[in-house]
Coordinates of N, CA and C in Angstrom, one line a residue:
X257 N 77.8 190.6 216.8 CA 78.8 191.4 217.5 C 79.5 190.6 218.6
X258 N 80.6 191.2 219.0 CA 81.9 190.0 219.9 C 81.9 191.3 220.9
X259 N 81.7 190.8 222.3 CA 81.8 191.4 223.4 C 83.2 190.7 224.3
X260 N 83.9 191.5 225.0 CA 84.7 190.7 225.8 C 84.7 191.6 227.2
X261 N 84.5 191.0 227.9 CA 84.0 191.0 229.2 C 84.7 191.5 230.5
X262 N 85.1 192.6 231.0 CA 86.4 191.9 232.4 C 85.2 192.3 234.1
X263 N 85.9 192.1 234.9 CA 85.2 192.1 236.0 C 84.4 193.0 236.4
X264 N 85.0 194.8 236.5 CA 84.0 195.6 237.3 C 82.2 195.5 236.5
X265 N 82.5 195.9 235.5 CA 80.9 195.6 234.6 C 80.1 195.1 234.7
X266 N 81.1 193.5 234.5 CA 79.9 192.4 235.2 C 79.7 192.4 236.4
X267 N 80.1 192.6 237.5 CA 79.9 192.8 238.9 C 78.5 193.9 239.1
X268 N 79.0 194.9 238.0 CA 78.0 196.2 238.1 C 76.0 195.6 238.0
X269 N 76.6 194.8 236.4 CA 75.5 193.9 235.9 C 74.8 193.3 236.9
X270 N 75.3 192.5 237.5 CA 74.3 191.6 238.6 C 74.2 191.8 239.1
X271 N 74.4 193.0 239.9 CA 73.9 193.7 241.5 C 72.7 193.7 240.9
X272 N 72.8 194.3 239.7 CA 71.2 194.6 239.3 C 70.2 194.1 238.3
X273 N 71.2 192.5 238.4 CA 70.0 191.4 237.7 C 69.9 191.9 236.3
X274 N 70.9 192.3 235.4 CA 70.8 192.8 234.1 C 72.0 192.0 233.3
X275 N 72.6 190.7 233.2 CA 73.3 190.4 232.5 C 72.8 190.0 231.3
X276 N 71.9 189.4 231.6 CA 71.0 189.0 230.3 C 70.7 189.6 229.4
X277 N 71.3 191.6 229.3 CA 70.9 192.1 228.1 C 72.0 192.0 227.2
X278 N 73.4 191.3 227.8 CA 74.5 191.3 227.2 C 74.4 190.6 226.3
X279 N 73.8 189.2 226.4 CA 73.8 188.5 225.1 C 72.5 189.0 224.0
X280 N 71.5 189.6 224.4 CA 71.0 190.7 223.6 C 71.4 191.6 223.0
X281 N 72.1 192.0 223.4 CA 73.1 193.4 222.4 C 73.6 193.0 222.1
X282 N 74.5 192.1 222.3 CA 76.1 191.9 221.6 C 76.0 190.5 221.1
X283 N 75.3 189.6 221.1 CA 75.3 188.2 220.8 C 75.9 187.5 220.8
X284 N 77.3 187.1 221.0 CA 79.1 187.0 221.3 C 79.0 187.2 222.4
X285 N 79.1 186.7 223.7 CA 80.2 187.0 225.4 C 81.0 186.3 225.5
X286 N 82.2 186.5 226.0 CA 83.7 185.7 225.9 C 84.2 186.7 227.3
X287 N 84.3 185.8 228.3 CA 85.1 185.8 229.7 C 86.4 185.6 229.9
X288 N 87.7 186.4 229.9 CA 88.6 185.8 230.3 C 89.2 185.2 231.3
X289 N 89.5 183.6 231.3 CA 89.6 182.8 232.7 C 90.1 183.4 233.5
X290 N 91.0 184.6 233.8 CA 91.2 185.1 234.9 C 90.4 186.3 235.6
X291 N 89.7 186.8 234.5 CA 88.7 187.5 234.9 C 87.5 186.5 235.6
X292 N 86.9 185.5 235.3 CA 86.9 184.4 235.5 C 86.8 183.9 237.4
X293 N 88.0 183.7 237.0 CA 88.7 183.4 238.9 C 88.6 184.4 239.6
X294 N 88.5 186.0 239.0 CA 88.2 186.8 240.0 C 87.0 187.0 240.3
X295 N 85.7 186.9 239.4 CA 84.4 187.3 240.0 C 83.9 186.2 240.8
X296 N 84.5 184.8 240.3 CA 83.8 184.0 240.7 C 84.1 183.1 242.4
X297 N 85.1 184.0 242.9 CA 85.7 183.5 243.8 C 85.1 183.1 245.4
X298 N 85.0 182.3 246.1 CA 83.9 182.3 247.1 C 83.8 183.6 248.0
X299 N 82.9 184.0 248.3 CA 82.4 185.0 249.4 C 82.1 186.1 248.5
X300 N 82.7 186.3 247.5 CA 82.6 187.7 246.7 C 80.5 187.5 246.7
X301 N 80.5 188.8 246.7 CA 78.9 188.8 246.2 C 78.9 188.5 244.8
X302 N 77.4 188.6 244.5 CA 77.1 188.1 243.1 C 78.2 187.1 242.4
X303 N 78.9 186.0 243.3 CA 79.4 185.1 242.8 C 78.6 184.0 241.9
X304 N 77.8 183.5 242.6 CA 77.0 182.4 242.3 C 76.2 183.0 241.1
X305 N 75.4 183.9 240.5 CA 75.0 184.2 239.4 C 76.0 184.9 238.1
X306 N 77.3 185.4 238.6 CA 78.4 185.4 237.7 C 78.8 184.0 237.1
X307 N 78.7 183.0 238.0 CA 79.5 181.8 237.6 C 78.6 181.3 236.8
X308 N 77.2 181.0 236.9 CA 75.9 180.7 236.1 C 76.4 181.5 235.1
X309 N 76.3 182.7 235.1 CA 75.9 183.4 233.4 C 77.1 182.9 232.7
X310 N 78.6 183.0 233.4 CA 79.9 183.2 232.6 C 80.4 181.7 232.6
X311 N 79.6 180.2 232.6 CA 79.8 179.6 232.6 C 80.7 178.6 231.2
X312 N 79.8 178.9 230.1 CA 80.1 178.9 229.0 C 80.5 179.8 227.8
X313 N 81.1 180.8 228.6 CA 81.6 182.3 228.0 C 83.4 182.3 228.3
X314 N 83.7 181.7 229.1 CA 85.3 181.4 229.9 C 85.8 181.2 228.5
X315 N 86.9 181.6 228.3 CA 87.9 181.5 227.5 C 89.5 181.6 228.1
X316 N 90.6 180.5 227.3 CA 91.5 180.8 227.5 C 92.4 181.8 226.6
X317 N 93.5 182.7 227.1 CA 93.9 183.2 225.7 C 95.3 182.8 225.2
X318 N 95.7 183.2 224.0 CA 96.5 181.8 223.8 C 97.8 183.0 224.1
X319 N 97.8 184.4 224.3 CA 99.3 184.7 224.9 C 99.3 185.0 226.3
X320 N 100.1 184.4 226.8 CA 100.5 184.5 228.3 C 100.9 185.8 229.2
X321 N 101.2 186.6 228.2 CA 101.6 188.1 228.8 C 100.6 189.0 229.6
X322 N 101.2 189.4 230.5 CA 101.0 190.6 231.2 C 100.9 192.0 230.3
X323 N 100.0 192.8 230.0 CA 100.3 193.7 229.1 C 101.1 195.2 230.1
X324 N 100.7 195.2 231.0 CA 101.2 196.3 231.7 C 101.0 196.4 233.1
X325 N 102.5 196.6 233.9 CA 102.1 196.4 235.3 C 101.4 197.1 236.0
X326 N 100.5 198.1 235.4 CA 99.4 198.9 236.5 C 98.1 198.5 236.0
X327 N 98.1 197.3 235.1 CA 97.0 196.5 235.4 C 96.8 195.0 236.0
X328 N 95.8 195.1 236.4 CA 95.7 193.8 237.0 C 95.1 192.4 235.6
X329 N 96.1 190.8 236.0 CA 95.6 190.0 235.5 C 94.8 190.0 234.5
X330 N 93.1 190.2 235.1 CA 91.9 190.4 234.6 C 92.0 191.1 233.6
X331 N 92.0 192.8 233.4 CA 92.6 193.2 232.7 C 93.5 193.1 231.1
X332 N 94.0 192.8 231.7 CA 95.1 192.7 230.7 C 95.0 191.2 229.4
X333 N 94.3 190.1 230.2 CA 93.5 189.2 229.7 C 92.3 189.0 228.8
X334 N 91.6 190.2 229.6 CA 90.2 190.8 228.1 C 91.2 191.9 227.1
X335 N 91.7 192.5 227.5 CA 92.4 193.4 225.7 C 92.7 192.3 225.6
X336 N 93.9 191.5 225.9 CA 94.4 190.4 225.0 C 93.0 189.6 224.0
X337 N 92.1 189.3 225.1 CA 91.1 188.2 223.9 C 90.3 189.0 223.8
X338 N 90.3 190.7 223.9 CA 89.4 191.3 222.5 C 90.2 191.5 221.6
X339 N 91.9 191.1 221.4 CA 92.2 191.7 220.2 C 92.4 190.3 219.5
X340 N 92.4 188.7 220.3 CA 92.3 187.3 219.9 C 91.0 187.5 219.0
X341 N 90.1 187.8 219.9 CA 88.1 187.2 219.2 C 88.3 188.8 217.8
X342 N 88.8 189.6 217.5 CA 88.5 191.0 216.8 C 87.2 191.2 217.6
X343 N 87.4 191.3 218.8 CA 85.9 192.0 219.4 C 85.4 193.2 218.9
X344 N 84.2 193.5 219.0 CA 83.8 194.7 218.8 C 83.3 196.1 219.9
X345 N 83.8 195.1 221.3 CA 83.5 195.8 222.7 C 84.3 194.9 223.6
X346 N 84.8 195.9 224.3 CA 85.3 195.6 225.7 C 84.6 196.3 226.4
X347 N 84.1 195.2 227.7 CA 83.1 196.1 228.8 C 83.8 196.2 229.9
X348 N 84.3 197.0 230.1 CA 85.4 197.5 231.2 C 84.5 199.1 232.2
X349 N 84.5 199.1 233.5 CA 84.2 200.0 233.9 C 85.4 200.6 234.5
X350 N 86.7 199.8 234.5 CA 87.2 200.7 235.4 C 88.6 201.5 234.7
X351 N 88.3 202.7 234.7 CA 88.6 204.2 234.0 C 89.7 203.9 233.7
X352 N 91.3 203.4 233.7 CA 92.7 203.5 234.0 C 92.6 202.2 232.7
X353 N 91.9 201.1 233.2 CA 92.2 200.1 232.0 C 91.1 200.4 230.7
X354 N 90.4 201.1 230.6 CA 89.8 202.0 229.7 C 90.4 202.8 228.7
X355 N 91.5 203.8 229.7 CA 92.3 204.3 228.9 C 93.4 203.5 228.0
X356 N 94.1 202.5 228.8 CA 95.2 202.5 228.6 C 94.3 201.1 227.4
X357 N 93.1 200.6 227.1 CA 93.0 199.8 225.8 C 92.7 200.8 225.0
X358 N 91.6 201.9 224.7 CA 91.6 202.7 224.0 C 93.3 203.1 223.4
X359 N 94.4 203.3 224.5 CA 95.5 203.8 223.5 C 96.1 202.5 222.6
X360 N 95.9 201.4 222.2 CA 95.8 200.4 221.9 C 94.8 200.1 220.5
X361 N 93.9 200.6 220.4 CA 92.5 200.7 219.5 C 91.5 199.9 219.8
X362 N 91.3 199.8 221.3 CA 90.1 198.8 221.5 C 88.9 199.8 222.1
X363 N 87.9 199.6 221.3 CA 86.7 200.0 221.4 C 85.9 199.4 222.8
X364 N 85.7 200.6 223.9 CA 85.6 200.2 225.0 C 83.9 200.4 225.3
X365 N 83.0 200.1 226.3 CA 81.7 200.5 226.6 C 81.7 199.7 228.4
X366 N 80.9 200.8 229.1 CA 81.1 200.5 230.7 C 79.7 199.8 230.5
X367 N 79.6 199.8 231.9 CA 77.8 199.3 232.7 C 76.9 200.2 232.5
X368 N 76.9 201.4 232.3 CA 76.5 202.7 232.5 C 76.2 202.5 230.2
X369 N 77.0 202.3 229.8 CA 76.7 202.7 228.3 C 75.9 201.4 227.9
X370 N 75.9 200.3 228.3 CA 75.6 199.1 228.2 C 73.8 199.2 228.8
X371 N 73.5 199.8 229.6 CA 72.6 200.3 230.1 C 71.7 201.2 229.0
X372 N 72.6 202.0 228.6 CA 72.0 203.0 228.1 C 71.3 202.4 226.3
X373 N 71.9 201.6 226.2 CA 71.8 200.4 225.0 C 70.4 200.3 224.8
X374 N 70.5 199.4 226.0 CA 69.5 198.7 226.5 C 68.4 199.0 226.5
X375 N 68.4 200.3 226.8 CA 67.2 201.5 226.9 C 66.4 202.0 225.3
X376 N 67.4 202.4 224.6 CA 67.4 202.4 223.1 C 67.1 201.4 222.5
X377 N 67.2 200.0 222.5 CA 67.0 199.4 222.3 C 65.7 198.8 222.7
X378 N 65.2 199.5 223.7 CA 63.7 199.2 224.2 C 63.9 197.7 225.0
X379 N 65.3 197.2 225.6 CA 65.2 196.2 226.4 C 65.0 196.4 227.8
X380 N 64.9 197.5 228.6 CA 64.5 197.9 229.6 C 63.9 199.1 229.5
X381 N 62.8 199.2 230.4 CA 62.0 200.3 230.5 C 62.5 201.8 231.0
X382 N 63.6 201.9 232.4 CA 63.5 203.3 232.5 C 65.1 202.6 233.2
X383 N 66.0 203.5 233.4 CA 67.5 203.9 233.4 C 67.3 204.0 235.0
X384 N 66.6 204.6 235.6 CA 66.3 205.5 236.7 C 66.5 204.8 238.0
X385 N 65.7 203.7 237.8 CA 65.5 202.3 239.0 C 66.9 201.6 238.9
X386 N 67.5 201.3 237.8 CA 68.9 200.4 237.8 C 69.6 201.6 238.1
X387 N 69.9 202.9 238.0 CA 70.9 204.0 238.7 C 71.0 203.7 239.9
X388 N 69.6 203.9 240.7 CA 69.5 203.9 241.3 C 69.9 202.7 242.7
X389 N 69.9 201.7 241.9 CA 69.9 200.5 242.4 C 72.2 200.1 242.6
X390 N 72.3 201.1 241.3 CA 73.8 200.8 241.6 C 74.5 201.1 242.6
X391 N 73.9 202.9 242.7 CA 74.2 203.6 243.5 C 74.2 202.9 244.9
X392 N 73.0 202.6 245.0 CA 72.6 202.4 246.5 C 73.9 201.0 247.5
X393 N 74.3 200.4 245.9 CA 75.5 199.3 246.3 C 76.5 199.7 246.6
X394 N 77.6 198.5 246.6 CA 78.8 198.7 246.6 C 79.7 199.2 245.7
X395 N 79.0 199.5 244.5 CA 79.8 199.2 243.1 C 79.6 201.1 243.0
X396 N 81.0 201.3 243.0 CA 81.5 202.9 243.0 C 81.1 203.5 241.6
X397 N 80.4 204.3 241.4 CA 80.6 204.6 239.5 C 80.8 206.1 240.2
X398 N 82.3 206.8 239.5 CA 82.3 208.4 239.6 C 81.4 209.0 238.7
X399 N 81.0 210.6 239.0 CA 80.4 211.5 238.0 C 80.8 211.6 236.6
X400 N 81.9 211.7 236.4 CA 83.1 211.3 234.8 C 82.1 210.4 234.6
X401 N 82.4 208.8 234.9 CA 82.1 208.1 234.4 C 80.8 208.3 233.8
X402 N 79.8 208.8 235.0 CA 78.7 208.4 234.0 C 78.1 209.9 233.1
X403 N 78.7 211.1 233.4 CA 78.1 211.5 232.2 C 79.4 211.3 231.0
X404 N 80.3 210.7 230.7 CA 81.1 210.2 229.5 C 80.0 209.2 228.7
X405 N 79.5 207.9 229.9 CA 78.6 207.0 229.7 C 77.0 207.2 229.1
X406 N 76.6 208.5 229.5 CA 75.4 208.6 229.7 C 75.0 209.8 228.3
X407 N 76.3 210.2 227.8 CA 76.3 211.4 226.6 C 75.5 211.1 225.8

């Protein structure tokens, strides 16, 4: 399977030391370079272990467009190279560029479903401690999100 990647997810991922199940589930990760430049940028947290995991995952995509001005770069960069790679997942958490690839036909999954995988899959033991662990961060997840995520 082909995952394509954009920033809030992965961000979500490493607060809580869980990127590693992505190449477990999905076996395919593909970063787009602007997604890229955003997580990895100095001062941001979880820079330094973003830039490690998404090191040899960076991809460039070969069309240059903006798909729509109420998203950002990042964005608009992973639909582009999930519809380049025929991905089978876009890991997007945040709800607006969610929608607007779904109206598109891209099959979308957050931090929260990615999680929930994981669990099914018997790659992590209990959901409860990484909730937990989100919550307690900086990394916003609304109620929507996670019971859409958590169904």
């Amino acid at each position: 399977m082909i995952l394509v990647a954009d920033s809030s997810a992965l961000i979500a991922l490493a607060t809580i030391d869980k990127l590693d199940i992505l190449q477990k589930l999905f076996g395919e990760v593909y970063v787009p370079r602007a997604v890229y430049n955003e997580i990895c940028k100095e001062g941001k947290s979880e820079a330094k272990a973003l830039a490690d995991y998404c090191q040899d995952k960076v991809q460039d995509i070969v069309s240059a467009v903006n798909l729509n001005v109420t998203l950002g770069r990042g964005e608009s960069e992973a639909i582009i190279l999930y519809k380049e790679k025929q991905a089978d997942f876009l890991l997007c958490d945040d709800k607006k560029a969610r929608r607007f690839a779904q109206n598109f036909g891209v099959k979308t999954i957050g931090s929260l479903g990615v999680l929930l995988k994981a669990k099914e899959k018997k790659l992590i033991d209990s959901l409860a401690p990484l909730l937990d662990r989100l919550m307690a961060s900086q990394i916003f997840i609304d109620n929507e999100t996670c019971a859409l995520e958590l169904k």
